Coordinates of C-alpha atoms and ligand atoms in Angstrom, one line a residue:
X1 CA 130.1 113.4 121.9
X2 CA 129.5 115.3 125.6
X3 CA 126.5 113.5 125.3
X4 CA 124.3 116.8 126.1
X5 CA 126.4 118.7 128.6
X6 CA 128.0 121.6 127.8
X7 CA 131.1 120.6 129.0
X8 CA 132.7 117.0 129.0
X9 CA 134.1 118.4 133.0
X10 CA 130.2 117.9 133.9
X11 CA 129.2 114.9 131.5
X12 CA 132.4 113.5 133.4
X13 CA 131.5 114.5 136.7
X14 CA 128.3 112.5 136.0
X15 CA 129.5 109.8 134.9
X16 CA 131.4 108.8 137.8
X17 CA 128.8 106.5 139.7
X18 CA 128.9 104.2 136.6
X19 CA 132.8 104.9 136.4
X20 CA 133.0 104.3 140.6
X21 CA 131.1 100.4 139.7
X22 CA 133.2 99.8 137.1
X23 CA 136.3 100.5 138.8
X24 CA 135.2 98.2 141.9
X25 CA 133.6 95.7 139.7
X26 CA 134.8 92.3 140.4
X27 CA 137.1 93.9 143.5
X28 CA 135.2 93.8 145.9
X29 CA 134.4 90.8 148.0
X30 CA 131.9 91.5 150.7
X31 CA 131.6 88.3 152.1
X32 CA 135.4 87.6 152.6
X33 CA 135.4 91.1 153.3
X34 CA 138.4 91.8 151.0
X35 CA 139.4 92.8 147.9
X36 CA 140.3 90.8 144.9
X37 CA 143.4 92.6 142.9
X38 CA 144.3 90.2 140.2
X39 CA 146.9 92.6 139.0
X40 CA 148.5 93.1 142.4
X41 CA 149.5 89.5 142.0
X42 CA 150.3 89.6 145.7
X43 CA 151.3 86.4 147.3
X44 CA 150.0 85.9 151.5
X45 CA 153.3 86.0 152.8
X46 CA 154.1 89.2 150.4
X47 CA 151.2 91.4 151.8
X48 CA 152.6 90.8 155.5
X49 CA 156.2 90.9 154.2
X50 CA 156.5 94.6 152.8
X51 CA 157.3 97.7 155.2
X52 CA 155.8 100.2 153.0
X53 CA 153.2 101.4 150.4
X54 CA 155.1 104.1 148.9
X55 CA 152.5 106.4 146.3
X56 CA 153.7 108.7 144.1
X57 CA 152.0 110.5 141.6
X58 CA 151.2 114.2 140.2
X59 CA 148.5 117.0 140.5
X60 CA 145.2 115.3 141.2
X61 CA 146.8 111.7 141.6
X62 CA 149.1 113.1 144.1
X63 CA 146.1 114.3 146.0
X64 CA 144.4 110.7 145.3
X65 CA 147.7 109.0 146.6
X66 CA 147.2 111.2 150.1
X67 CA 143.9 109.1 150.7
X68 CA 145.5 105.8 149.9
X69 CA 148.4 106.8 152.4
X70 CA 145.7 108.1 154.8
X71 CA 143.5 104.3 154.5
X72 CA 146.7 102.2 155.0
X73 CA 148.0 103.2 157.8
X74 CA 144.4 103.7 159.1
X75 CA 143.5 100.3 157.7
X76 CA 146.4 97.7 157.7
X77 CA 148.3 99.6 160.8
X78 CA 151.0 99.5 157.9
X79 CA 153.3 102.8 156.9
X80 CA 152.2 104.8 154.1
X81 CA 154.0 107.5 152.3
X82 CA 153.2 110.0 149.3
X83 CA 155.4 111.6 147.1
X84 CA 155.2 113.8 144.8
X85 CA 156.6 111.9 141.8
X86 CA 159.5 114.5 141.0
X87 CA 160.2 114.8 144.4
X88 CA 160.8 111.4 145.6
X89 CA 163.3 110.9 141.6
X90 CA 165.3 113.6 142.9
X91 CA 165.5 113.3 146.1
X92 CA 167.5 109.7 146.1
X93 CA 165.1 108.0 147.8
X94 CA 165.7 105.3 150.2
X95 CA 163.5 102.4 148.3
X96 CA 163.8 99.1 148.3
X97 CA 162.5 95.4 147.5
X98 CA 161.0 95.9 151.2
X99 CA 158.3 98.8 149.8
X100 CA 155.9 98.4 147.6
X101 CA 155.0 100.8 145.6
X102 CA 151.9 102.5 143.4
X103 CA 151.9 104.6 140.6
X104 CA 148.8 106.4 139.9
X105 CA 148.5 108.4 136.5
X106 CA 145.2 108.6 134.7
X107 CA 147.1 109.2 131.4
X108 CA 149.9 106.5 131.8
X109 CA 152.6 109.5 130.4
X110 CA 153.1 111.9 133.0
X111 CA 157.1 112.5 132.7
X112 CA 157.6 112.9 136.6
X113 CA 155.6 110.1 137.2
X114 CA 157.3 107.8 135.0
X115 CA 160.8 108.5 135.8
X116 CA 159.6 107.8 139.8
X117 CA 158.5 104.8 138.3
X118 CA 161.5 103.7 136.7
X119 CA 163.8 104.7 139.5
X120 CA 161.9 102.4 142.0
X121 CA 162.4 99.5 139.7
X122 CA 165.9 100.5 139.8
X123 CA 166.4 100.2 143.5
X124 CA 164.6 97.0 143.5
X125 CA 160.8 98.2 144.2
X126 CA 157.8 95.9 143.3
X127 CA 156.1 98.8 141.4
X128 CA 152.2 99.1 140.4
X129 CA 151.1 101.4 138.1
X130 CA 147.2 102.5 138.7
X131 CA 146.5 104.1 135.9
X132 CA 143.2 104.7 133.2
X133 CA 144.8 104.7 130.2
X134 CA 145.4 100.9 129.2
X135 CA 148.9 100.0 126.6
X136 CA 150.0 103.6 128.3
X137 CA 153.7 104.0 129.2
X138 CA 153.4 103.8 132.8
X139 CA 150.8 100.6 132.2
X140 CA 153.6 98.8 130.2
X141 CA 156.5 99.6 132.2
X142 CA 155.3 99.3 136.1
X143 CA 156.0 95.6 136.6
X144 CA 152.2 94.8 138.1
X145 CA 149.1 97.2 136.9
X146 CA 145.8 97.8 138.0
X147 CA 143.2 99.9 135.3
X148 CA 141.0 102.7 136.6
X149 CA 138.3 101.5 134.2
X150 CA 137.0 105.2 134.6
X151 CA 136.3 105.4 130.8
X152 CA 138.1 108.2 128.6
X153 CA 139.2 111.7 130.6
X154 CA 138.9 114.4 127.9
X155 CA 138.5 117.5 130.6
X156 CA 141.9 118.5 131.2
X157 CA 140.6 118.8 134.8
X158 CA 140.6 115.4 136.1
X159 CA 137.4 114.0 137.8
X160 CA 136.1 110.5 137.2
X161 CA 139.5 109.4 137.3
X162 CA 140.3 111.0 141.0
X163 CA 137.0 109.2 142.4
X164 CA 137.9 106.0 141.2
X165 CA 141.3 105.8 141.9
X166 CA 140.5 106.6 145.2
X167 CA 138.0 103.7 145.2
X168 CA 141.0 101.4 144.1
X169 CA 143.3 102.6 146.7
X170 CA 141.1 102.0 149.9
X171 CA 140.8 98.3 147.7
X172 CA 144.3 98.2 148.1
X173 CA 144.2 99.3 151.5
X174 CA 141.4 96.7 153.0
X175 CA 143.4 94.2 150.9
X176 CA 146.5 94.8 153.0
X177 CA 144.5 95.3 156.2
X178 CA 143.0 91.5 155.9
X179 CA 146.2 89.6 154.8
X180 CA 147.6 91.6 158.2
X181 CA 145.6 92.5 160.8
X182 CA 142.3 92.9 159.7
X183 CA 139.0 91.0 160.8
X184 CA 136.4 89.5 159.0
X185 CA 133.8 91.4 160.6
X186 CA 135.8 94.9 160.3
X187 CA 136.9 93.9 156.4
X188 CA 133.1 93.2 155.3
X189 CA 132.1 96.7 157.6
X190 CA 134.7 98.4 154.7
X191 CA 133.7 96.3 152.3
X192 CA 130.2 97.6 151.6
X193 CA 131.1 101.0 152.6
X194 CA 132.7 100.7 149.3
X195 CA 130.3 99.7 147.6
X196 CA 127.6 102.4 148.8
X197 CA 130.0 105.1 147.1
X198 CA 128.3 105.0 143.7
X199 CA 124.8 105.7 145.1
X200 CA 126.0 108.3 147.8
X201 CA 128.0 110.0 144.5
X202 CA 124.5 110.0 143.0
X203 CA 123.0 111.5 145.6
X204 CA 125.5 114.5 145.3
X205 CA 124.7 115.2 141.6
X206 CA 121.6 115.1 142.5
X207 CA 122.2 118.4 144.5
X208 CA 123.5 120.2 141.3
X209 CA 120.9 122.9 140.8
X210 CA 121.4 123.6 144.4
X211 CA 125.2 123.4 144.3
X212 CA 125.4 125.9 141.0
X213 CA 123.0 128.4 143.4
X214 CA 125.7 128.1 146.4
X215 CA 128.5 128.8 143.0
X216 CA 126.9 132.0 142.4
X217 CA 128.5 134.0 146.0
X218 CA 131.8 132.7 144.7
X219 CA 132.1 134.7 141.6
X220 CA 133.6 137.5 142.6
X221 CA 136.3 136.7 145.0
X222 CA 139.9 136.4 143.5
X223 CA 141.3 134.2 146.6
X224 CA 140.0 131.4 148.6
X225 CA 141.1 128.9 151.4
X226 CA 139.6 125.1 152.3
X227 CA 140.3 123.2 155.0
X228 CA 139.9 119.8 156.3
X229 CA 141.6 117.0 159.0
X230 CA 142.3 113.8 158.0
X231 CA 140.9 112.5 155.7
X232 CA 139.2 115.6 154.3
X233 CA 142.7 117.2 154.4
X234 CA 143.3 115.8 150.6
X235 CA 139.8 116.6 150.4
X236 CA 140.4 120.1 150.5
X237 CA 144.1 120.3 148.1
X238 CA 141.8 118.7 145.4
X239 CA 139.4 121.0 146.1
X240 CA 141.7 124.2 146.1
X241 CA 143.4 122.2 143.0
X242 CA 140.3 122.4 141.0
X243 CA 139.0 125.8 141.6
X244 CA 142.2 127.4 140.5
X245 CA 142.8 125.5 137.4
X246 CA 139.0 125.9 136.0
X247 CA 138.2 129.4 137.8
X248 CA 141.4 131.4 137.9
X249 CA 140.8 131.8 141.7
X250 CA 143.9 131.7 143.8
X251 CA 142.9 129.4 146.7
X252 CA 145.3 127.3 148.8
X253 CA 144.2 124.1 150.7
X254 CA 145.5 123.7 154.9
X255 CA 144.5 121.0 157.3
X256 CA 142.4 123.1 159.1
X257 CA 145.2 123.3 162.4
X258 CA 147.8 124.4 160.6
X259 CA 145.7 128.0 160.2
X260 CA 146.2 129.4 163.0
X261 CA 150.3 129.0 162.2
X262 CA 150.0 132.1 159.8
X263 CA 147.3 131.6 157.7
X264 CA 144.5 132.6 159.8
X265 CA 146.7 136.4 158.9
X266 CA 144.9 136.5 155.9
X267 CA 141.3 136.2 157.0
X268 CA 139.0 138.9 156.0
X269 CA 135.4 139.6 154.3
X270 CA 137.2 138.4 151.1
X271 CA 139.1 135.2 152.1
X272 CA 136.0 132.7 152.2
X273 CA 136.1 129.3 153.1
X274 CA 136.0 126.1 152.3
X275 CA 135.2 123.8 155.5
X276 CA 134.8 120.0 155.0
X277 CA 133.1 119.1 158.2
X278 CA 131.2 116.5 157.4
X279 CA 130.3 114.1 160.5
X280 CA 133.6 112.2 161.3
X281 CA 137.4 112.3 163.3
X282 CA 138.0 116.1 163.9
X283 CA 134.3 117.5 162.8
X284 CA 134.1 119.5 166.4
X285 CA 137.3 120.8 165.9
X286 CA 136.6 122.4 162.4
X287 CA 133.7 123.4 163.6
X288 CA 135.6 126.0 166.3
X289 CA 138.4 126.4 163.1
X290 CA 135.2 127.8 161.3
X291 CA 134.0 130.0 164.1
X292 CA 137.4 131.2 164.8
X293 CA 137.2 132.3 160.6
X294 CA 133.7 133.9 160.5
X295 CA 134.7 135.6 164.1
X296 CA 137.4 137.5 161.6
X297 CA 134.0 137.9 159.2
X298 CA 135.8 135.6 156.1
X299 CA 132.3 133.9 154.8
X300 CA 132.6 130.3 155.6
X301 CA 130.8 127.2 152.9
X302 CA 130.9 124.0 154.7
X303 CA 130.4 120.3 153.5
X304 CA 128.1 119.6 155.9
X305 CA 126.5 115.3 156.9
X306 CA 123.0 115.6 155.6
X307 CA 120.7 117.0 159.0
X308 CA 123.8 118.6 161.3
X309 CA 122.2 121.1 162.5
X310 CA 125.2 122.5 164.6
X311 CA 127.4 122.7 161.8
X312 CA 125.3 124.5 160.0
X313 CA 124.3 127.2 162.2
X314 CA 128.7 128.0 161.9
X315 CA 127.9 128.5 158.0
X316 CA 127.4 131.1 155.9
X317 CA 126.3 128.6 153.2
X318 CA 126.6 124.3 152.8
X319 CA 126.2 121.9 150.7
X320 CA 124.8 119.3 152.0
X321 CA 126.2 115.0 151.6
X322 CA 124.8 111.8 153.0
X323 CA 126.6 110.4 156.2
X324 CA 129.4 108.1 155.9
X325 CA 132.6 107.3 157.0
X326 CA 135.4 109.6 156.6
X327 CA 137.4 107.4 154.1
X328 CA 134.2 107.3 151.6
X329 CA 133.1 110.7 152.5
X330 CA 136.5 111.4 150.3
X331 CA 135.3 110.5 147.1
X332 CA 131.5 111.9 147.8
X333 CA 132.9 115.6 149.3
X334 CA 135.0 116.1 146.0
X335 CA 131.9 115.5 144.2
X336 CA 130.2 118.0 145.7
X337 CA 133.5 120.5 145.3
X338 CA 133.9 119.0 141.6
X339 CA 130.1 120.7 140.8
X340 CA 131.0 123.9 143.3
X341 CA 134.4 124.5 141.0
X342 CA 132.5 123.9 137.7
X343 CA 130.0 126.1 138.7
X344 CA 132.0 129.0 139.6
X345 CA 134.6 128.7 136.4
X346 CA 131.2 129.0 133.8
X347 CA 129.7 132.0 136.0
X348 CA 132.9 133.4 135.4
X349 CA 132.8 132.3 132.1
X350 CA 136.3 130.4 131.5
X351 CA 136.9 127.9 129.3
X352 CA 136.4 125.0 131.4
X353 CA 137.4 121.8 129.8
X354 CA 141.1 123.9 128.2
X355 CA 142.1 125.6 130.9
X356 CA 144.8 127.9 129.9
X357 CA 148.2 127.2 130.1
X358 CA 147.2 123.1 130.9
X359 CA 147.5 120.1 128.3
X360 CA 145.6 117.4 129.8
X361 CA 149.1 115.0 129.8
X362 CA 151.6 116.5 131.2
X363 CA 155.0 114.9 129.2
X364 CA 157.9 117.0 129.7
X365 CA 159.9 117.4 133.0
Ligands
M6R401 O1 147.7 111.4 134.0 P1 148.1 112.1 135.4 O2 147.1 111.4 136.6 O3 149.4 111.3 135.7 O4 148.1 113.5 135.6 C1 148.6 113.9 136.7 C2 148.4 115.7 136.4 O5 149.2 116.2 135.7 C3 146.6 115.2 136.5 O6 146.0 115.3 137.6 C4 146.8 117.6 136.8 O7 146.8 117.9 138.1 C5 145.3 117.2 136.5 N1 145.3 118.8 135.9 C6 144.3 118.0 137.6 O8 143.1 118.2 137.3

């Protein structure tokens, strides 16, 4: 049932081109440069009237939510906010009828996310679930919903759910943008970029052997940093979460600018850094940060755009990804980091599909 793969995690990583196609099928209208999201059922008036897109979730779903926050501000010039579901529910949050709340949960059963859904509904917000498991509690309780259609995710470490969540969040941001301010032409450009993603992810999967080789260099470390700017910051967070949970290497993610405000004190030859330095806004600055890391003897693995010699020269090792805008590179670069984590964990002999202390869905607080 693992389809010839050694672990569910690897199978699910490789299922991503198809899963993302399913998550976006019928939802991206390239001609109209918009998204069709019947589960949201927003009227043209509602699209304009919302003041804020508020996203709640936990773990990997929270990291996907941060991409959603950035995208809605970037595409729609609308206020976006993401909050960890437990923090949201216990803070007496300010939320109401001007908010569109999206609760993200692969399982649809996460206790804190469910409680956040109830809290937002009680306070009068429109709540939509972005859920993978059909008929799950969050899917039933949220007033509206969008199913991921990623297919079953068995591995405790979430992979294809993240990339599908981000695909749908980009679609939501596009829909809001087109209803508010974005031109047809701009919308078409973004829609076509979203439609390219499955092929780009496929190209990363074809580098599996290469990524496995790079991973060999990391087996010996106990700590790691992940850095990225802008859209690449949530990718750093997700990369660090994945390596922590399956390889048991302690990892921290920072937006690259934050390094010099403290974490830089930890840099030395036993503190490798994974840097998201693919082409896009902030890349040059991240290259500068990488040079600062290497000056302190920290070894650097760069995720770079194919053929970017400047970025390559700044690093000890690289994983190349195809050229794409940063908003879709969140998906493409994450795929590369999933494979990287997988191979590090495999080489360390970790129980990849069932890491210690973790369950697939966290139904208690
Ligand atoms: O089912 P959910 O998306 O609500 O789960 C949220 C987190 O528990 C989950 O993403 C967790 O962080 C994963 N193990 C990450 O790989």
